[in-house]
PDB file of C-alpha atoms in Angstrom:
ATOM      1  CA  UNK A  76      10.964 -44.327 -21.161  1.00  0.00           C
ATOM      2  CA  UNK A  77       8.669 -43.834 -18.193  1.00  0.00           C
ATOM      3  CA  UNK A  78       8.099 -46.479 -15.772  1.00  0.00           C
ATOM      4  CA  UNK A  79       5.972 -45.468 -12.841  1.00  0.00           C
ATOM      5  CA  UNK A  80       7.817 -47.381  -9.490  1.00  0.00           C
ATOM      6  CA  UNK A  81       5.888 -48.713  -6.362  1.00  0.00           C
ATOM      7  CA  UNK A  82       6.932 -49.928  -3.056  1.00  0.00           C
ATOM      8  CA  UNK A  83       5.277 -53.633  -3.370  1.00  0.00           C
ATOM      9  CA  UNK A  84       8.241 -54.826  -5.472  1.00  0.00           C
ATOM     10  CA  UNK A  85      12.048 -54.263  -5.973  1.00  0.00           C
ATOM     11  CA  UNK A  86      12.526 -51.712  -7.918  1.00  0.00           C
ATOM     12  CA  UNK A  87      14.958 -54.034 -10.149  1.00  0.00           C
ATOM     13  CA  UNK A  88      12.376 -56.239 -10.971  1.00  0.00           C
ATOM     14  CA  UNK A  89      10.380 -53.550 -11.672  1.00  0.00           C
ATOM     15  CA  UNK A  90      13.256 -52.596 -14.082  1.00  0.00           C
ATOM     16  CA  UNK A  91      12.624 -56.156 -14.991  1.00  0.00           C
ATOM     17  CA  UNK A  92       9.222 -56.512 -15.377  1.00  0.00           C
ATOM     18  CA  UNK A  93       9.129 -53.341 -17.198  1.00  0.00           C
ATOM     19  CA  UNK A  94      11.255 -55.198 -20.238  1.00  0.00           C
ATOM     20  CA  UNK A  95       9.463 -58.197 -20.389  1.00  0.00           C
ATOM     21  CA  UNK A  96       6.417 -55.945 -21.233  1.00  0.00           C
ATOM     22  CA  UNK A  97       8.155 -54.228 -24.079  1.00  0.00           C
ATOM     23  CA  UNK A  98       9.029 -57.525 -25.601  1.00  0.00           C
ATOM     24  CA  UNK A  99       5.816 -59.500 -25.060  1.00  0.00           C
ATOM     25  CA  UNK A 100       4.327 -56.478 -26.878  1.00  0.00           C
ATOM     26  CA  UNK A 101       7.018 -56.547 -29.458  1.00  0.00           C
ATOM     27  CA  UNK A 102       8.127 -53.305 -28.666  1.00  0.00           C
ATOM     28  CA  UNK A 103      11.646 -54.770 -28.185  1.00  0.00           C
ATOM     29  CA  UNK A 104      12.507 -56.808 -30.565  1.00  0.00           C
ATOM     30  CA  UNK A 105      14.680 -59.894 -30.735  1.00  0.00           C
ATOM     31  CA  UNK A 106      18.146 -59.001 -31.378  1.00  0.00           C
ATOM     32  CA  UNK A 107      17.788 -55.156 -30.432  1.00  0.00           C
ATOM     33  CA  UNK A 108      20.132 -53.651 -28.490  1.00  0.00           C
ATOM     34  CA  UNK A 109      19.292 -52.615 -25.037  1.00  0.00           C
ATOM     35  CA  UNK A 110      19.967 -49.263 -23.539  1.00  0.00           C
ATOM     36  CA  UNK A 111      23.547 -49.087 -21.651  1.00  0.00           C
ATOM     37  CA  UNK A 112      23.217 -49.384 -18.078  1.00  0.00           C
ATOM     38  CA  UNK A 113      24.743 -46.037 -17.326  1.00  0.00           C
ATOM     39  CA  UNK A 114      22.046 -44.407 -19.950  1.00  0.00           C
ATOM     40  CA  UNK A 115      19.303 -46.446 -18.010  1.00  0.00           C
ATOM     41  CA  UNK A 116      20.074 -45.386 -14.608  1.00  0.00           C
ATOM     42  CA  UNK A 117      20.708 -41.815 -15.983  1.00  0.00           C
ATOM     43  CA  UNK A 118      16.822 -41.549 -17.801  1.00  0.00           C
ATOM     44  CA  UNK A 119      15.113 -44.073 -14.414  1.00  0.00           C
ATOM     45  CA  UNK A 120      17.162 -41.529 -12.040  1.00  0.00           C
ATOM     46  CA  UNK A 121      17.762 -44.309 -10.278  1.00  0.00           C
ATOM     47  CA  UNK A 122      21.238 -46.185  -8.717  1.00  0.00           C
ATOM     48  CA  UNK A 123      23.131 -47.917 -11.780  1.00  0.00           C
ATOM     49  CA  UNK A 124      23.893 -50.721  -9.248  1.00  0.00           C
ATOM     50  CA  UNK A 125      20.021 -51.002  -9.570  1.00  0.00           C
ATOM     51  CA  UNK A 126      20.024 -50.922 -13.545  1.00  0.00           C
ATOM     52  CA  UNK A 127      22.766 -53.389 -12.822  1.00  0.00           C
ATOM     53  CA  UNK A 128      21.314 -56.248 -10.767  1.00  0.00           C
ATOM     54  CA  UNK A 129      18.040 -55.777 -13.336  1.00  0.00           C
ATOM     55  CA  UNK A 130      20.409 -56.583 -15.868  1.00  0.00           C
ATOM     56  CA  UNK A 131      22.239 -59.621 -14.544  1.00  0.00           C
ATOM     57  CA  UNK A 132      18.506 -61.085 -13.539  1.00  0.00           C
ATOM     58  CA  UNK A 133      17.315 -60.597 -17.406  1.00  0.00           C
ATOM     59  CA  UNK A 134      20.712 -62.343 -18.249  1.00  0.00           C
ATOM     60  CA  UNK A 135      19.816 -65.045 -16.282  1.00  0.00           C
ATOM     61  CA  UNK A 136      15.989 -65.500 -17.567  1.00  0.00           C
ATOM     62  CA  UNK A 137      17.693 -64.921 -20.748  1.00  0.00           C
ATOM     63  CA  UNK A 138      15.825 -62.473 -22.053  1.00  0.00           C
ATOM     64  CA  UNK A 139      19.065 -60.553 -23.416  1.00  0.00           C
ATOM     65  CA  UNK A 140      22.576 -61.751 -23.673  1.00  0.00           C
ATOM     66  CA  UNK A 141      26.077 -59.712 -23.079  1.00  0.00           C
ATOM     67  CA  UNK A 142      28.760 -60.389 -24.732  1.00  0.00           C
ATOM     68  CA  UNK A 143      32.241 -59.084 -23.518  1.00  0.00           C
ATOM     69  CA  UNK A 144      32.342 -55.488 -24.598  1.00  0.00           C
ATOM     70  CA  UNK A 145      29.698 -54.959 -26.286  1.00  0.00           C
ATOM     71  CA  UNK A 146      26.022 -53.833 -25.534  1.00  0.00           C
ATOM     72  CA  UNK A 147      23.428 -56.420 -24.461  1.00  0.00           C
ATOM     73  CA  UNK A 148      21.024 -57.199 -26.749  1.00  0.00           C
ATOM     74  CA  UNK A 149      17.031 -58.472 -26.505  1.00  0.00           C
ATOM     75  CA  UNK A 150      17.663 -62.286 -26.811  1.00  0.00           C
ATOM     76  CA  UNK A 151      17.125 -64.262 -30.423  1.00  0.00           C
ATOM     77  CA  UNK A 152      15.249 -67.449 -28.772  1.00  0.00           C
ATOM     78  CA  UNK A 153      11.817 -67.493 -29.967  1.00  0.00           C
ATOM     79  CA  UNK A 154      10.831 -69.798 -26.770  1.00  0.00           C
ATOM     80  CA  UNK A 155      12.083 -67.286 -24.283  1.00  0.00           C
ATOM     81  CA  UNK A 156      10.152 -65.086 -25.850  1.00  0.00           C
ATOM     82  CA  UNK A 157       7.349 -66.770 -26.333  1.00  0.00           C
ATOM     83  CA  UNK A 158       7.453 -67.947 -22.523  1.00  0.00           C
ATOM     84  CA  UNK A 159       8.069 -64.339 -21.255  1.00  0.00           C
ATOM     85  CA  UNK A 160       4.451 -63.806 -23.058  1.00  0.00           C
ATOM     86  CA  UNK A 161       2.464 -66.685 -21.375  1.00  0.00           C
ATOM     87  CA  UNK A 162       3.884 -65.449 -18.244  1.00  0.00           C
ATOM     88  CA  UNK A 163       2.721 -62.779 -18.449  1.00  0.00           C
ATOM     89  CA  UNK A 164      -0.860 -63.224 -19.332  1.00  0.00           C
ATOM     90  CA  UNK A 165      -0.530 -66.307 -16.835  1.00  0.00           C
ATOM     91  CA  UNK A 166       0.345 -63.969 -14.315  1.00  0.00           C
ATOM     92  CA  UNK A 167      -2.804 -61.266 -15.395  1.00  0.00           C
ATOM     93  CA  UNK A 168      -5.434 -64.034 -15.619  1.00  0.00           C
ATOM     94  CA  UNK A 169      -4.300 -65.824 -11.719  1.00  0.00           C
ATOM     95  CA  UNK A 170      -4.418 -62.023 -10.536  1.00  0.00           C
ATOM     96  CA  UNK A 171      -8.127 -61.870 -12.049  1.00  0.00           C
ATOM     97  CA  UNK A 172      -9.306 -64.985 -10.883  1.00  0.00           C
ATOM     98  CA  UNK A 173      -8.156 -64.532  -7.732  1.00  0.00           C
ATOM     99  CA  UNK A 174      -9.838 -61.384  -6.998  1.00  0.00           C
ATOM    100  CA  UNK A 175     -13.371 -62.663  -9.072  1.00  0.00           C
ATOM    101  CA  UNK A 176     -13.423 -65.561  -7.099  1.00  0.00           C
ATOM    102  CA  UNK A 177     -14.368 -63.396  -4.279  1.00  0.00           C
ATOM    103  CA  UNK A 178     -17.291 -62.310  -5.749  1.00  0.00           C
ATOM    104  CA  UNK A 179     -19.041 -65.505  -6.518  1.00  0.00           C
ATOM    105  CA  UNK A 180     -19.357 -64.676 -10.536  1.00  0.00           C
ATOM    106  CA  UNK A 181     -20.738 -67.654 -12.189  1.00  0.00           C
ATOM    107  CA  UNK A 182     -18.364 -69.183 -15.250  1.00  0.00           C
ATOM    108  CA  UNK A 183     -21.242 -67.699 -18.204  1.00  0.00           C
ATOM    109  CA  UNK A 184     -21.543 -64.170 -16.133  1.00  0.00           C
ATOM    110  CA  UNK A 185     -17.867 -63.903 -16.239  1.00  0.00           C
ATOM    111  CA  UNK A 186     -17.870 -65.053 -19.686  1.00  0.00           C
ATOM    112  CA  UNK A 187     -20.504 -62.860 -20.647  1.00  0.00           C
ATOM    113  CA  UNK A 188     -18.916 -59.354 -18.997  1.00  0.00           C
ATOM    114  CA  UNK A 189     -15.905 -60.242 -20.450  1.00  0.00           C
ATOM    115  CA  UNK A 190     -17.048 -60.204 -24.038  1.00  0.00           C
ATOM    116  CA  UNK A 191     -19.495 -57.288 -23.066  1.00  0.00           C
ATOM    117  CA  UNK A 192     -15.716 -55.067 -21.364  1.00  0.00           C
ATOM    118  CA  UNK A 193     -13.776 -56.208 -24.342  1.00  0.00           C
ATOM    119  CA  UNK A 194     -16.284 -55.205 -26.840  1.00  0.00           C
ATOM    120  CA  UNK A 195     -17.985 -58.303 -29.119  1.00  0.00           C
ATOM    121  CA  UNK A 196     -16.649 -57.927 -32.169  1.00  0.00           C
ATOM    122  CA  UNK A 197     -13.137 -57.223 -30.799  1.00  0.00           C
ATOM    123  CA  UNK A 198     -13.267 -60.080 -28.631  1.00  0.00           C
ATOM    124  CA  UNK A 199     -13.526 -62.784 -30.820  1.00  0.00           C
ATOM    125  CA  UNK A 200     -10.476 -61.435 -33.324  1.00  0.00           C
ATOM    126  CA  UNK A 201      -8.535 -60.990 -30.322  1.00  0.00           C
ATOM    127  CA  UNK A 202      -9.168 -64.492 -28.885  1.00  0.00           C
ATOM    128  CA  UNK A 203      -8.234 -66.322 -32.477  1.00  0.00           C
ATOM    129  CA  UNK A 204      -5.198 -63.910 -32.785  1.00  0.00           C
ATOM    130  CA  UNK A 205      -6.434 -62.398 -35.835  1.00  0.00           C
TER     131      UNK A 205
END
Protein backbone atom coordinates (compact mmCIF):
# COMPACT_ATOMS: atom_id res chain seq x y z
CA UNK A 1 0.00 0.00 0.00
CA UNK A 2 1.68 3.24 -0.98
CA UNK A 3 0.06 6.45 -0.47
CA UNK A 4 2.20 9.42 -1.33
CA UNK A 5 1.33 12.28 1.73
CA UNK A 6 1.32 16.15 1.21
CA UNK A 7 1.16 19.02 3.50
CA UNK A 8 -2.24 20.65 1.98
CA UNK A 9 -4.37 18.14 3.94
CA UNK A 10 -4.40 16.09 7.23
CA UNK A 11 -2.70 13.36 6.83
CA UNK A 12 -5.87 11.33 8.28
CA UNK A 13 -7.94 12.35 5.66
CA UNK A 14 -5.45 11.57 3.46
CA UNK A 15 -5.65 8.09 5.14
CA UNK A 16 -9.22 8.77 4.33
CA UNK A 17 -9.33 9.84 1.06
CA UNK A 18 -6.95 7.21 0.16
CA UNK A 19 -9.92 4.44 1.00
CA UNK A 20 -12.60 6.02 -0.60
CA UNK A 21 -10.45 5.66 -3.81
CA UNK A 22 -9.96 1.96 -3.38
CA UNK A 23 -13.65 1.46 -3.05
CA UNK A 24 -14.98 3.82 -5.73
CA UNK A 25 -12.60 1.77 -7.91
CA UNK A 26 -13.80 -1.44 -6.43
CA UNK A 27 -10.61 -2.29 -5.21
CA UNK A 28 -12.19 -2.69 -1.74
CA UNK A 29 -14.98 -4.36 -1.79
CA UNK A 30 -18.16 -4.25 0.25
CA UNK A 31 -17.89 -6.42 3.16
CA UNK A 32 -13.94 -6.80 3.07
CA UNK A 33 -12.13 -6.52 5.92
CA UNK A 34 -9.92 -3.60 6.45
CA UNK A 35 -6.35 -3.72 7.54
CA UNK A 36 -5.94 -3.50 11.56
CA UNK A 37 -5.00 -0.20 12.66
CA UNK A 38 -1.77 -1.28 14.24
CA UNK A 39 -0.83 -3.09 10.68
CA UNK A 40 -1.81 0.31 8.98
CA UNK A 41 0.23 2.59 10.97
CA UNK A 42 3.05 -0.07 10.90
CA UNK A 43 3.11 -0.27 6.60
CA UNK A 44 2.04 4.16 6.43
CA UNK A 45 5.00 4.55 9.15
CA UNK A 46 2.91 6.81 10.48
CA UNK A 47 1.31 7.49 14.35
CA UNK A 48 -1.53 4.75 14.97
CA UNK A 49 -3.40 7.61 16.75
CA UNK A 50 -3.37 8.88 13.07
CA UNK A 51 -4.61 5.43 11.53
CA UNK A 52 -6.97 5.88 14.42
CA UNK A 53 -8.82 9.18 13.98
CA UNK A 54 -8.88 8.03 9.95
CA UNK A 55 -10.73 5.24 11.18
CA UNK A 56 -13.33 6.74 13.48
CA UNK A 57 -13.98 9.52 10.48
CA UNK A 58 -14.68 6.47 7.87
CA UNK A 59 -16.95 5.07 10.73
CA UNK A 60 -18.74 8.03 10.76
CA UNK A 61 -19.19 8.52 6.75
CA UNK A 62 -19.88 4.94 7.07
CA UNK A 63 -17.82 3.68 4.76
CA UNK A 64 -16.81 0.62 7.15
CA UNK A 65 -18.38 -0.50 10.32
CA UNK A 66 -16.64 -2.01 13.71
CA UNK A 67 -18.10 -4.20 15.56
CA UNK A 68 -16.84 -4.91 19.19
CA UNK A 69 -13.83 -7.12 18.74
CA UNK A 70 -13.62 -7.76 15.64
CA UNK A 71 -11.93 -6.13 12.50
CA UNK A 72 -13.73 -3.34 10.62
CA UNK A 73 -14.97 -4.14 7.54
CA UNK A 74 -15.67 -1.99 4.00
CA UNK A 75 -19.41 -1.17 4.60
CA UNK A 76 -22.40 -3.39 2.77
CA UNK A 77 -24.65 -0.17 1.79
CA UNK A 78 -24.73 0.10 -1.83
CA UNK A 79 -25.73 4.02 -1.42
CA UNK A 80 -22.68 4.82 0.61
CA UNK A 81 -20.94 3.44 -1.85
CA UNK A 82 -22.38 4.66 -4.56
CA UNK A 83 -22.24 8.30 -2.95
CA UNK A 84 -18.50 7.92 -2.01
CA UNK A 85 -18.22 7.54 -6.06
CA UNK A 86 -20.15 10.72 -7.14
CA UNK A 87 -18.11 12.46 -4.66
CA UNK A 88 -15.55 11.80 -5.90
CA UNK A 89 -15.88 12.53 -9.53
CA UNK A 90 -17.98 15.62 -8.15
CA UNK A 91 -15.05 16.66 -6.45
CA UNK A 92 -12.54 15.97 -9.86
CA UNK A 93 -14.94 17.72 -12.27
CA UNK A 94 -15.44 21.27 -9.66
CA UNK A 95 -11.48 21.02 -9.44
CA UNK A 96 -11.45 21.06 -13.45
CA UNK A 97 -13.86 23.58 -13.97
CA UNK A 98 -12.51 25.70 -11.71
CA UNK A 99 -9.14 25.88 -13.08
CA UNK A 100 -10.66 25.86 -17.09
CA UNK A 101 -12.72 28.58 -16.28
CA UNK A 102 -9.65 30.61 -16.13
CA UNK A 103 -8.82 30.07 -19.43
CA UNK A 104 -11.89 31.17 -21.23
CA UNK A 105 -12.41 27.54 -23.11
CA UNK A 106 -15.60 27.66 -24.92
CA UNK A 107 -18.30 24.67 -23.86
CA UNK A 108 -17.58 22.69 -27.71
CA UNK A 109 -13.56 23.37 -27.31
CA UNK A 110 -13.73 21.81 -23.97
CA UNK A 111 -15.94 19.24 -25.27
CA UNK A 112 -13.93 18.65 -28.15
CA UNK A 113 -10.26 18.26 -26.17
CA UNK A 114 -11.89 16.19 -23.92
CA UNK A 115 -12.92 13.51 -26.37
CA UNK A 116 -9.61 14.26 -28.35
CA UNK A 117 -7.36 13.54 -24.28
CA UNK A 118 -9.62 10.65 -23.61
CA UNK A 119 -9.24 9.09 -26.92
CA UNK A 120 -12.72 8.84 -29.27
CA UNK A 121 -13.52 5.58 -29.23
CA UNK A 122 -12.77 5.20 -25.49
CA UNK A 123 -14.72 8.10 -24.67
CA UNK A 124 -17.95 7.25 -25.67
CA UNK A 125 -17.84 3.49 -23.87
CA UNK A 126 -16.63 5.19 -20.94
CA UNK A 127 -19.37 7.87 -20.84
CA UNK A 128 -22.37 5.06 -21.31
CA UNK A 129 -20.53 2.83 -18.72
CA UNK A 130 -19.99 0.14 -21.09
Amino acid sequence: MIIQFNTRAPVYMQVVDYFKKKMALGELQAGEEMPSRRELATELKINPNTVQKAFKEMEEQQLITTERNRPSRVTTDEHVLKRIRTELVDEAIAVFVESIQELDVTMDELVDKIKQQYGEGNFNDRSTGS
